[in-house]
C-alpha cells in the first residue's frame, strides 16, 4: 500500500472529480474518491457558476480522503479557462461569477479592437480570438457594470479562487492566466501597458505564480472541515496544460491531441509564435508547465459524436458506437470546424444539410453517421498536422492522443491512416495525472518532468495504431 497520496481536483464544465494519486512499486496508481456535477445557472438574466456550491463539493471530496484513511500530502485544482471571480476589499464576491457561454460578450471584440487592433493584440499576447476570453468578459464588465470593476480589490481565475479559499493565498497561476489574453508570452507576466490601454483596474490583477508552486497550507477553518492538514500546490490549473504534462514521452518531435469534447492539437515549445502566419492559422500560445508554451489549435472534437449519440442512442456505449462505425464504407466527410456544428438544435440534421450542400451521400443510419464524423475528425487532424509542420518547420513522426478520446479505437485507427504517422493512445486520465505530477515533482517524488513522464509511460497502457 502506498504511503503518500496526492489529490487532484479536476473540475470540468459539466462535472468534477477528486482523484488520489500515489506511487506503488515505482508506478502511478489512481483512485477516484469523489465525483460531482457542475453546470451554469441562470441568475439575473445571465449564465453563472455557483462557486459556493462548487467549493462545498471540493470540501466534501476532501473529507472522503479522510474517511478512506488516505490523507493527501498536497492538493491542487484544475478547471476550464477564461472565467474569473471578483473580490472587494473585504474579500466578498462582487456581482455574479458569469460563465463563458453567456452572451454578455457579444460585440465586445469590436469594442476591444477600437482600442487595440486584432493583429496587434495577437502580436502582443499570442492568444487566438475566442469571444469568451477574459479580455472580452472584462470589457463587458467595464461597460455594463463599471462600479464592480472600480470596487474590485482582486481578480482571481476560477481555480485561483478555490485555491484562495483553501489556503488564503491570492495568486494567479500562469497557465490559467494566459487564457485571459492579457499575458505577455515572452515575460510570462501581465501586460501592464495593454491592461492600462483597455482601462481595466490594474490593482485587481494578482501576482503570477508558475505551476509547481507551493502556496501554503490549509487554513484553520478548512482544516477543521476536512479533518486533516496538507499543502496546496499549484498544478497547471488550466486543464489542457495539465493534460499535456501527462504526454508519456520525452521525445521532442511529437505532436499531441488532448481529445475530449474538444480536440486540442499542438506541440510544446520553449518560445511563443506570435506571427501573422500563426494568427491566420488560428493557433494559440497558451501557458504550460514551468513556463513552456502549449502551442495548439482548437478542433470541434468528440462533441459531434456526443450529440449524435445523445439524439439517437443515448444508452449505447461509445465503444459499441465506435465498433459499429468501423464496419461502414461511406466516404462522406464534413468540415468539423463549420460553425453550424458548434451548438445546433439537431446535430443529425446539421450533418445531413452539410452533405446535401456539398453534394455528398447523406448518411442514414447511426453507424453511417458515426463513421462520417470519425472520418471527418481524422481528416481534420491530418490537415492540422500539416499546418503545425509548416508553422514549426519540423516534421513529426508520431501523434500522442491523451484524454478520454484516446479510448476511441476506430478514430485512432483513422487518425493513423489519414496522417500517415503512428498514433500512441493514452493515458485516458491525462488531466488528473498531470495535476498529480506537478504535485509529486514539487514534493520530491520525481526529479523533474522528464522523470515523471517516464513513469507515466511505465504506469499506463499505451495503445499504438499504425
PDB file of C-alpha atoms in Angstrom, residues 101-362:
ATOM      1  CA  UNK A 101     -21.287  30.664 -22.523  1.00  0.00           C
ATOM      2  CA  UNK A 102     -23.187  33.818 -21.524  1.00  0.00           C
ATOM      3  CA  UNK A 103     -23.846  36.311 -24.307  1.00  0.00           C
ATOM      4  CA  UNK A 104     -22.651  39.411 -22.447  1.00  0.00           C
ATOM      5  CA  UNK A 105     -19.507  39.379 -24.592  1.00  0.00           C
ATOM      6  CA  UNK A 106     -21.434  39.726 -27.874  1.00  0.00           C
ATOM      7  CA  UNK A 107     -19.868  42.651 -29.738  1.00  0.00           C
ATOM      8  CA  UNK A 108     -17.110  43.132 -27.163  1.00  0.00           C
ATOM      9  CA  UNK A 109     -14.454  42.081 -29.669  1.00  0.00           C
ATOM     10  CA  UNK A 110     -15.161  45.234 -31.691  1.00  0.00           C
ATOM     11  CA  UNK A 111     -15.021  47.326 -28.521  1.00  0.00           C
ATOM     12  CA  UNK A 112     -11.561  45.926 -27.756  1.00  0.00           C
ATOM     13  CA  UNK A 113     -10.390  46.390 -31.355  1.00  0.00           C
ATOM     14  CA  UNK A 114     -11.308  50.083 -31.232  1.00  0.00           C
ATOM     15  CA  UNK A 115      -8.527  50.389 -28.663  1.00  0.00           C
ATOM     16  CA  UNK A 116      -6.084  47.788 -29.958  1.00  0.00           C
ATOM     17  CA  UNK A 117      -6.405  46.232 -33.441  1.00  0.00           C
ATOM     18  CA  UNK A 118      -6.847  42.468 -33.598  1.00  0.00           C
ATOM     19  CA  UNK A 119      -3.500  41.885 -35.341  1.00  0.00           C
ATOM     20  CA  UNK A 120      -1.631  43.922 -32.723  1.00  0.00           C
ATOM     21  CA  UNK A 121      -3.428  42.118 -29.911  1.00  0.00           C
ATOM     22  CA  UNK A 122      -2.295  38.742 -31.236  1.00  0.00           C
ATOM     23  CA  UNK A 123       1.249  40.001 -31.708  1.00  0.00           C
ATOM     24  CA  UNK A 124       1.286  41.106 -28.055  1.00  0.00           C
ATOM     25  CA  UNK A 125      -0.365  38.035 -26.488  1.00  0.00           C
ATOM     26  CA  UNK A 126      -0.202  35.151 -28.986  1.00  0.00           C
ATOM     27  CA  UNK A 127      -3.698  34.033 -27.938  1.00  0.00           C
ATOM     28  CA  UNK A 128      -6.256  33.138 -30.584  1.00  0.00           C
ATOM     29  CA  UNK A 129      -9.518  35.020 -30.624  1.00  0.00           C
ATOM     30  CA  UNK A 130     -12.415  33.447 -28.753  1.00  0.00           C
ATOM     31  CA  UNK A 131     -15.273  35.766 -27.872  1.00  0.00           C
ATOM     32  CA  UNK A 132     -15.418  34.299 -24.351  1.00  0.00           C
ATOM     33  CA  UNK A 133     -11.775  35.100 -23.499  1.00  0.00           C
ATOM     34  CA  UNK A 134     -11.371  37.067 -20.269  1.00  0.00           C
ATOM     35  CA  UNK A 135     -10.345  40.212 -22.138  1.00  0.00           C
ATOM     36  CA  UNK A 136     -13.809  40.423 -23.734  1.00  0.00           C
ATOM     37  CA  UNK A 137     -15.537  39.488 -20.485  1.00  0.00           C
ATOM     38  CA  UNK A 138     -13.756  42.350 -18.732  1.00  0.00           C
ATOM     39  CA  UNK A 139     -14.703  44.781 -21.498  1.00  0.00           C
ATOM     40  CA  UNK A 140     -18.333  43.735 -20.996  1.00  0.00           C
ATOM     41  CA  UNK A 141     -17.946  44.267 -17.240  1.00  0.00           C
ATOM     42  CA  UNK A 142     -16.390  47.704 -17.775  1.00  0.00           C
ATOM     43  CA  UNK A 143     -19.302  48.783 -19.976  1.00  0.00           C
ATOM     44  CA  UNK A 144     -22.193  47.088 -18.180  1.00  0.00           C
ATOM     45  CA  UNK A 145     -21.090  47.164 -14.521  1.00  0.00           C
ATOM     46  CA  UNK A 146     -18.250  49.709 -14.214  1.00  0.00           C
ATOM     47  CA  UNK A 147     -18.836  50.024 -10.471  1.00  0.00           C
ATOM     48  CA  UNK A 148     -17.828  46.381  -9.964  1.00  0.00           C
ATOM     49  CA  UNK A 149     -14.506  46.866 -11.745  1.00  0.00           C
ATOM     50  CA  UNK A 150     -13.822  50.042  -9.746  1.00  0.00           C
ATOM     51  CA  UNK A 151     -14.553  48.281  -6.441  1.00  0.00           C
ATOM     52  CA  UNK A 152     -12.562  45.135  -7.274  1.00  0.00           C
ATOM     53  CA  UNK A 153      -9.586  44.558  -4.999  1.00  0.00           C
ATOM     54  CA  UNK A 154      -8.758  41.171  -6.538  1.00  0.00           C
ATOM     55  CA  UNK A 155      -9.477  39.273  -9.742  1.00  0.00           C
ATOM     56  CA  UNK A 156      -8.923  35.527  -9.393  1.00  0.00           C
ATOM     57  CA  UNK A 157      -9.443  32.972 -12.123  1.00  0.00           C
ATOM     58  CA  UNK A 158     -11.812  30.165 -11.059  1.00  0.00           C
ATOM     59  CA  UNK A 159      -9.145  27.678  -9.827  1.00  0.00           C
ATOM     60  CA  UNK A 160      -7.179  30.536  -8.224  1.00  0.00           C
ATOM     61  CA  UNK A 161     -10.284  31.493  -6.264  1.00  0.00           C
ATOM     62  CA  UNK A 162     -10.736  27.949  -4.968  1.00  0.00           C
ATOM     63  CA  UNK A 163      -7.051  27.736  -4.002  1.00  0.00           C
ATOM     64  CA  UNK A 164      -7.515  31.036  -2.139  1.00  0.00           C
ATOM     65  CA  UNK A 165     -10.494  29.566  -0.286  1.00  0.00           C
ATOM     66  CA  UNK A 166      -8.349  26.570   0.698  1.00  0.00           C
ATOM     67  CA  UNK A 167      -5.223  28.345   1.912  1.00  0.00           C
ATOM     68  CA  UNK A 168      -5.780  32.119   1.878  1.00  0.00           C
ATOM     69  CA  UNK A 169      -3.186  32.921  -0.810  1.00  0.00           C
ATOM     70  CA  UNK A 170      -4.301  35.280  -3.589  1.00  0.00           C
ATOM     71  CA  UNK A 171      -2.151  34.377  -6.581  1.00  0.00           C
ATOM     72  CA  UNK A 172      -2.799  33.709 -10.245  1.00  0.00           C
ATOM     73  CA  UNK A 173      -1.373  30.585 -11.818  1.00  0.00           C
ATOM     74  CA  UNK A 174       0.389  31.097 -15.135  1.00  0.00           C
ATOM     75  CA  UNK A 175      -1.309  28.585 -17.461  1.00  0.00           C
ATOM     76  CA  UNK A 176      -4.829  29.726 -16.500  1.00  0.00           C
ATOM     77  CA  UNK A 177      -3.832  33.397 -16.690  1.00  0.00           C
ATOM     78  CA  UNK A 178      -2.752  33.016 -20.320  1.00  0.00           C
ATOM     79  CA  UNK A 179      -6.353  32.209 -21.297  1.00  0.00           C
ATOM     80  CA  UNK A 180      -7.249  35.784 -20.302  1.00  0.00           C
ATOM     81  CA  UNK A 181      -5.474  37.153 -23.431  1.00  0.00           C
ATOM     82  CA  UNK A 182      -3.762  39.682 -21.151  1.00  0.00           C
ATOM     83  CA  UNK A 183      -0.388  37.949 -20.585  1.00  0.00           C
ATOM     84  CA  UNK A 184       2.849  38.858 -22.344  1.00  0.00           C
ATOM     85  CA  UNK A 185       4.024  35.441 -23.642  1.00  0.00           C
ATOM     86  CA  UNK A 186       7.688  36.471 -23.514  1.00  0.00           C
ATOM     87  CA  UNK A 187       7.816  37.846 -19.962  1.00  0.00           C
ATOM     88  CA  UNK A 188       5.183  35.320 -18.736  1.00  0.00           C
ATOM     89  CA  UNK A 189       3.596  38.183 -16.783  1.00  0.00           C
ATOM     90  CA  UNK A 190       0.675  40.593 -17.098  1.00  0.00           C
ATOM     91  CA  UNK A 191       0.901  43.044 -19.998  1.00  0.00           C
ATOM     92  CA  UNK A 192       0.518  46.199 -17.899  1.00  0.00           C
ATOM     93  CA  UNK A 193       0.503  48.537 -20.876  1.00  0.00           C
ATOM     94  CA  UNK A 194      -2.302  46.556 -22.549  1.00  0.00           C
ATOM     95  CA  UNK A 195      -4.325  46.498 -19.325  1.00  0.00           C
ATOM     96  CA  UNK A 196      -3.931  50.269 -18.958  1.00  0.00           C
ATOM     97  CA  UNK A 197      -4.880  50.958 -22.574  1.00  0.00           C
ATOM     98  CA  UNK A 198      -8.065  48.938 -22.132  1.00  0.00           C
ATOM     99  CA  UNK A 199      -8.942  50.884 -18.985  1.00  0.00           C
ATOM    100  CA  UNK A 200      -9.079  47.853 -16.701  1.00  0.00           C
ATOM    101  CA  UNK A 201      -8.403  48.216 -12.976  1.00  0.00           C
ATOM    102  CA  UNK A 202      -4.715  47.282 -12.746  1.00  0.00           C
ATOM    103  CA  UNK A 203      -4.835  46.815  -8.968  1.00  0.00           C
ATOM    104  CA  UNK A 204      -7.105  43.775  -9.170  1.00  0.00           C
ATOM    105  CA  UNK A 205      -4.565  41.623 -11.029  1.00  0.00           C
ATOM    106  CA  UNK A 206      -2.573  39.372  -8.691  1.00  0.00           C
ATOM    107  CA  UNK A 207       0.978  38.005  -8.756  1.00  0.00           C
ATOM    108  CA  UNK A 208       1.619  35.311 -11.379  1.00  0.00           C
ATOM    109  CA  UNK A 209       2.940  32.007  -9.998  1.00  0.00           C
ATOM    110  CA  UNK A 210       4.228  29.086 -12.016  1.00  0.00           C
ATOM    111  CA  UNK A 211       2.780  25.551 -11.837  1.00  0.00           C
ATOM    112  CA  UNK A 212       4.528  23.558  -9.138  1.00  0.00           C
ATOM    113  CA  UNK A 213       4.498  26.425  -6.631  1.00  0.00           C
ATOM    114  CA  UNK A 214       3.605  25.569  -3.017  1.00  0.00           C
ATOM    115  CA  UNK A 215       1.321  28.416  -1.936  1.00  0.00           C
ATOM    116  CA  UNK A 216       0.685  27.343   1.657  1.00  0.00           C
ATOM    117  CA  UNK A 217      -1.245  25.000   3.895  1.00  0.00           C
ATOM    118  CA  UNK A 218      -4.973  24.702   4.537  1.00  0.00           C
ATOM    119  CA  UNK A 219      -6.492  27.444   6.651  1.00  0.00           C
ATOM    120  CA  UNK A 220      -7.581  26.520  10.160  1.00  0.00           C
ATOM    121  CA  UNK A 221     -11.218  26.715   9.044  1.00  0.00           C
ATOM    122  CA  UNK A 222     -10.705  24.318   6.134  1.00  0.00           C
ATOM    123  CA  UNK A 223      -8.577  22.004   8.257  1.00  0.00           C
ATOM    124  CA  UNK A 224     -11.434  21.791  10.768  1.00  0.00           C
ATOM    125  CA  UNK A 225     -13.885  20.913   7.983  1.00  0.00           C
ATOM    126  CA  UNK A 226     -11.836  18.179   6.267  1.00  0.00           C
ATOM    127  CA  UNK A 227     -10.148  16.761   9.370  1.00  0.00           C
ATOM    128  CA  UNK A 228      -6.510  16.986   8.308  1.00  0.00           C
ATOM    129  CA  UNK A 229      -3.742  19.338   7.174  1.00  0.00           C
ATOM    130  CA  UNK A 230      -1.943  19.314   3.813  1.00  0.00           C
ATOM    131  CA  UNK A 231      -0.165  21.664   1.429  1.00  0.00           C
ATOM    132  CA  UNK A 232      -1.743  23.454  -1.523  1.00  0.00           C
ATOM    133  CA  UNK A 233       0.418  23.084  -4.635  1.00  0.00           C
ATOM    134  CA  UNK A 234      -0.443  24.730  -7.937  1.00  0.00           C
ATOM    135  CA  UNK A 235      -0.768  22.325 -10.865  1.00  0.00           C
ATOM    136  CA  UNK A 236      -1.129  23.819 -14.323  1.00  0.00           C
ATOM    137  CA  UNK A 237      -4.631  24.964 -13.348  1.00  0.00           C
ATOM    138  CA  UNK A 238      -5.837  25.170 -16.956  1.00  0.00           C
ATOM    139  CA  UNK A 239      -6.942  21.593 -17.637  1.00  0.00           C
ATOM    140  CA  UNK A 240      -5.338  21.485 -21.095  1.00  0.00           C
ATOM    141  CA  UNK A 241      -1.914  22.350 -19.663  1.00  0.00           C
ATOM    142  CA  UNK A 242      -2.274  19.647 -17.008  1.00  0.00           C
ATOM    143  CA  UNK A 243      -3.200  17.095 -19.675  1.00  0.00           C
ATOM    144  CA  UNK A 244      -0.125  17.985 -21.768  1.00  0.00           C
ATOM    145  CA  UNK A 245       2.097  17.311 -18.733  1.00  0.00           C
ATOM    146  CA  UNK A 246       0.961  13.674 -18.925  1.00  0.00           C
ATOM    147  CA  UNK A 247       2.135  13.045 -22.516  1.00  0.00           C
ATOM    148  CA  UNK A 248       4.095   9.800 -21.946  1.00  0.00           C
ATOM    149  CA  UNK A 249       7.314  10.656 -23.773  1.00  0.00           C
ATOM    150  CA  UNK A 250      10.306  12.983 -23.624  1.00  0.00           C
ATOM    151  CA  UNK A 251      10.864  12.978 -27.380  1.00  0.00           C
ATOM    152  CA  UNK A 252      10.976  16.446 -28.971  1.00  0.00           C
ATOM    153  CA  UNK A 253       9.410  15.697 -32.336  1.00  0.00           C
ATOM    154  CA  UNK A 254       5.949  14.696 -31.205  1.00  0.00           C
ATOM    155  CA  UNK A 255       2.542  16.179 -31.704  1.00  0.00           C
ATOM    156  CA  UNK A 256      -0.275  15.730 -29.179  1.00  0.00           C
ATOM    157  CA  UNK A 257      -4.059  15.747 -29.265  1.00  0.00           C
ATOM    158  CA  UNK A 258      -5.817  16.281 -25.949  1.00  0.00           C
ATOM    159  CA  UNK A 259      -9.007  14.558 -27.004  1.00  0.00           C
ATOM    160  CA  UNK A 260     -12.405  15.061 -25.428  1.00  0.00           C
ATOM    161  CA  UNK A 261     -15.423  17.222 -26.212  1.00  0.00           C
ATOM    162  CA  UNK A 262     -12.827  19.471 -27.863  1.00  0.00           C
ATOM    163  CA  UNK A 263      -9.658  18.241 -29.538  1.00  0.00           C
ATOM    164  CA  UNK A 264      -6.673  20.417 -28.696  1.00  0.00           C
ATOM    165  CA  UNK A 265      -3.907  19.598 -31.160  1.00  0.00           C
ATOM    166  CA  UNK A 266      -0.414  21.015 -30.959  1.00  0.00           C
ATOM    167  CA  UNK A 267       3.162  20.816 -29.753  1.00  0.00           C
ATOM    168  CA  UNK A 268       5.201  22.044 -26.800  1.00  0.00           C
ATOM    169  CA  UNK A 269       7.538  24.967 -27.441  1.00  0.00           C
ATOM    170  CA  UNK A 270      10.076  26.907 -25.447  1.00  0.00           C
ATOM    171  CA  UNK A 271       9.104  30.186 -27.115  1.00  0.00           C
ATOM    172  CA  UNK A 272       5.830  31.613 -28.476  1.00  0.00           C
ATOM    173  CA  UNK A 273       4.978  32.202 -32.129  1.00  0.00           C
ATOM    174  CA  UNK A 274       3.029  35.467 -32.389  1.00  0.00           C
ATOM    175  CA  UNK A 275       3.493  35.827 -36.143  1.00  0.00           C
ATOM    176  CA  UNK A 276       0.909  36.803 -38.728  1.00  0.00           C
ATOM    177  CA  UNK A 277       1.063  33.261 -40.157  1.00  0.00           C
ATOM    178  CA  UNK A 278       0.292  31.775 -36.751  1.00  0.00           C
ATOM    179  CA  UNK A 279      -2.640  34.155 -36.247  1.00  0.00           C
ATOM    180  CA  UNK A 280      -4.101  33.407 -39.662  1.00  0.00           C
ATOM    181  CA  UNK A 281      -3.855  29.665 -38.939  1.00  0.00           C
ATOM    182  CA  UNK A 282      -5.737  30.322 -35.669  1.00  0.00           C
ATOM    183  CA  UNK A 283      -3.101  28.824 -33.374  1.00  0.00           C
ATOM    184  CA  UNK A 284      -2.716  29.913 -29.771  1.00  0.00           C
ATOM    185  CA  UNK A 285       0.245  30.186 -27.382  1.00  0.00           C
ATOM    186  CA  UNK A 286      -1.130  29.081 -24.027  1.00  0.00           C
ATOM    187  CA  UNK A 287       0.954  28.577 -20.908  1.00  0.00           C
ATOM    188  CA  UNK A 288       2.293  25.232 -19.757  1.00  0.00           C
ATOM    189  CA  UNK A 289       4.378  23.681 -17.001  1.00  0.00           C
ATOM    190  CA  UNK A 290       7.467  25.675 -15.965  1.00  0.00           C
ATOM    191  CA  UNK A 291       6.683  28.424 -18.463  1.00  0.00           C
ATOM    192  CA  UNK A 292       6.582  26.182 -21.524  1.00  0.00           C
ATOM    193  CA  UNK A 293       4.220  27.132 -24.349  1.00  0.00           C
ATOM    194  CA  UNK A 294       1.413  24.754 -25.320  1.00  0.00           C
ATOM    195  CA  UNK A 295       1.134  25.799 -28.950  1.00  0.00           C
ATOM    196  CA  UNK A 296      -2.152  24.436 -30.235  1.00  0.00           C
ATOM    197  CA  UNK A 297      -5.361  24.822 -32.172  1.00  0.00           C
ATOM    198  CA  UNK A 298      -8.945  24.011 -31.159  1.00  0.00           C
ATOM    199  CA  UNK A 299     -10.865  21.378 -33.135  1.00  0.00           C
ATOM    200  CA  UNK A 300     -14.532  20.512 -32.575  1.00  0.00           C
ATOM    201  CA  UNK A 301     -13.537  17.118 -31.162  1.00  0.00           C
ATOM    202  CA  UNK A 302     -15.954  14.470 -29.939  1.00  0.00           C
ATOM    203  CA  UNK A 303     -18.752  16.991 -29.416  1.00  0.00           C
ATOM    204  CA  UNK A 304     -20.338  15.945 -32.700  1.00  0.00           C
ATOM    205  CA  UNK A 305     -20.385  12.241 -31.858  1.00  0.00           C
ATOM    206  CA  UNK A 306     -21.616  13.002 -28.328  1.00  0.00           C
ATOM    207  CA  UNK A 307     -24.505  14.991 -29.797  1.00  0.00           C
ATOM    208  CA  UNK A 308     -25.408  12.295 -32.345  1.00  0.00           C
ATOM    209  CA  UNK A 309     -25.364   9.588 -29.670  1.00  0.00           C
ATOM    210  CA  UNK A 310     -27.497  11.757 -27.381  1.00  0.00           C
ATOM    211  CA  UNK A 311     -30.087  12.172 -30.114  1.00  0.00           C
ATOM    212  CA  UNK A 312     -30.267   8.638 -31.492  1.00  0.00           C
ATOM    213  CA  UNK A 313     -28.908   6.152 -28.934  1.00  0.00           C
ATOM    214  CA  UNK A 314     -28.192   7.677 -25.510  1.00  0.00           C
ATOM    215  CA  UNK A 315     -27.884   4.244 -23.892  1.00  0.00           C
ATOM    216  CA  UNK A 316     -25.273   2.954 -26.344  1.00  0.00           C
ATOM    217  CA  UNK A 317     -21.666   2.972 -25.169  1.00  0.00           C
ATOM    218  CA  UNK A 318     -19.092   4.920 -27.150  1.00  0.00           C
ATOM    219  CA  UNK A 319     -17.091   1.721 -27.567  1.00  0.00           C
ATOM    220  CA  UNK A 320     -20.043  -0.005 -29.203  1.00  0.00           C
ATOM    221  CA  UNK A 321     -20.698   3.002 -31.426  1.00  0.00           C
ATOM    222  CA  UNK A 322     -17.041   3.045 -32.495  1.00  0.00           C
ATOM    223  CA  UNK A 323     -17.203  -0.650 -33.348  1.00  0.00           C
ATOM    224  CA  UNK A 324     -20.369  -0.258 -35.434  1.00  0.00           C
ATOM    225  CA  UNK A 325     -18.907   2.716 -37.306  1.00  0.00           C
ATOM    226  CA  UNK A 326     -15.733   0.782 -38.144  1.00  0.00           C
ATOM    227  CA  UNK A 327     -17.669  -1.584 -40.442  1.00  0.00           C
ATOM    228  CA  UNK A 328     -19.158   1.176 -42.614  1.00  0.00           C
ATOM    229  CA  UNK A 329     -17.763   2.106 -46.040  1.00  0.00           C
ATOM    230  CA  UNK A 330     -19.426   5.506 -46.603  1.00  0.00           C
ATOM    231  CA  UNK A 331     -16.856   8.012 -47.913  1.00  0.00           C
ATOM    232  CA  UNK A 332     -18.644  11.245 -46.992  1.00  0.00           C
ATOM    233  CA  UNK A 333     -16.741  13.777 -44.869  1.00  0.00           C
ATOM    234  CA  UNK A 334     -17.844  17.092 -43.382  1.00  0.00           C
ATOM    235  CA  UNK A 335     -15.946  20.158 -42.197  1.00  0.00           C
ATOM    236  CA  UNK A 336     -15.753  19.672 -38.420  1.00  0.00           C
ATOM    237  CA  UNK A 337     -14.843  23.329 -37.970  1.00  0.00           C
ATOM    238  CA  UNK A 338     -18.011  24.605 -39.665  1.00  0.00           C
ATOM    239  CA  UNK A 339     -19.841  26.899 -37.238  1.00  0.00           C
ATOM    240  CA  UNK A 340     -23.123  25.052 -37.812  1.00  0.00           C
ATOM    241  CA  UNK A 341     -21.791  22.136 -35.723  1.00  0.00           C
ATOM    242  CA  UNK A 342     -20.956  24.260 -32.657  1.00  0.00           C
ATOM    243  CA  UNK A 343     -24.378  24.100 -30.983  1.00  0.00           C
ATOM    244  CA  UNK A 344     -27.132  23.021 -33.399  1.00  0.00           C
ATOM    245  CA  UNK A 345     -30.595  22.081 -32.177  1.00  0.00           C
ATOM    246  CA  UNK A 346     -30.304  18.916 -34.263  1.00  0.00           C
ATOM    247  CA  UNK A 347     -26.790  17.610 -34.989  1.00  0.00           C
ATOM    248  CA  UNK A 348     -28.041  14.812 -37.267  1.00  0.00           C
ATOM    249  CA  UNK A 349     -29.943  17.349 -39.363  1.00  0.00           C
ATOM    250  CA  UNK A 350     -26.920  19.689 -39.468  1.00  0.00           C
ATOM    251  CA  UNK A 351     -24.714  16.864 -40.791  1.00  0.00           C
ATOM    252  CA  UNK A 352     -27.328  15.954 -43.414  1.00  0.00           C
ATOM    253  CA  UNK A 353     -27.659  19.577 -44.549  1.00  0.00           C
ATOM    254  CA  UNK A 354     -23.886  19.889 -44.988  1.00  0.00           C
ATOM    255  CA  UNK A 355     -23.793  16.705 -47.065  1.00  0.00           C
ATOM    256  CA  UNK A 356     -26.603  17.867 -49.327  1.00  0.00           C
ATOM    257  CA  UNK A 357     -24.988  21.280 -49.807  1.00  0.00           C
ATOM    258  CA  UNK A 358     -21.671  19.660 -50.771  1.00  0.00           C
ATOM    259  CA  UNK A 359     -23.412  17.022 -52.940  1.00  0.00           C
ATOM    260  CA  UNK A 360     -22.204  14.067 -50.945  1.00  0.00           C
ATOM    261  CA  UNK A 361     -24.052  10.953 -49.895  1.00  0.00           C
ATOM    262  CA  UNK A 362     -26.153  11.636 -46.801  1.00  0.00           C
TER     263      UNK A 362
END
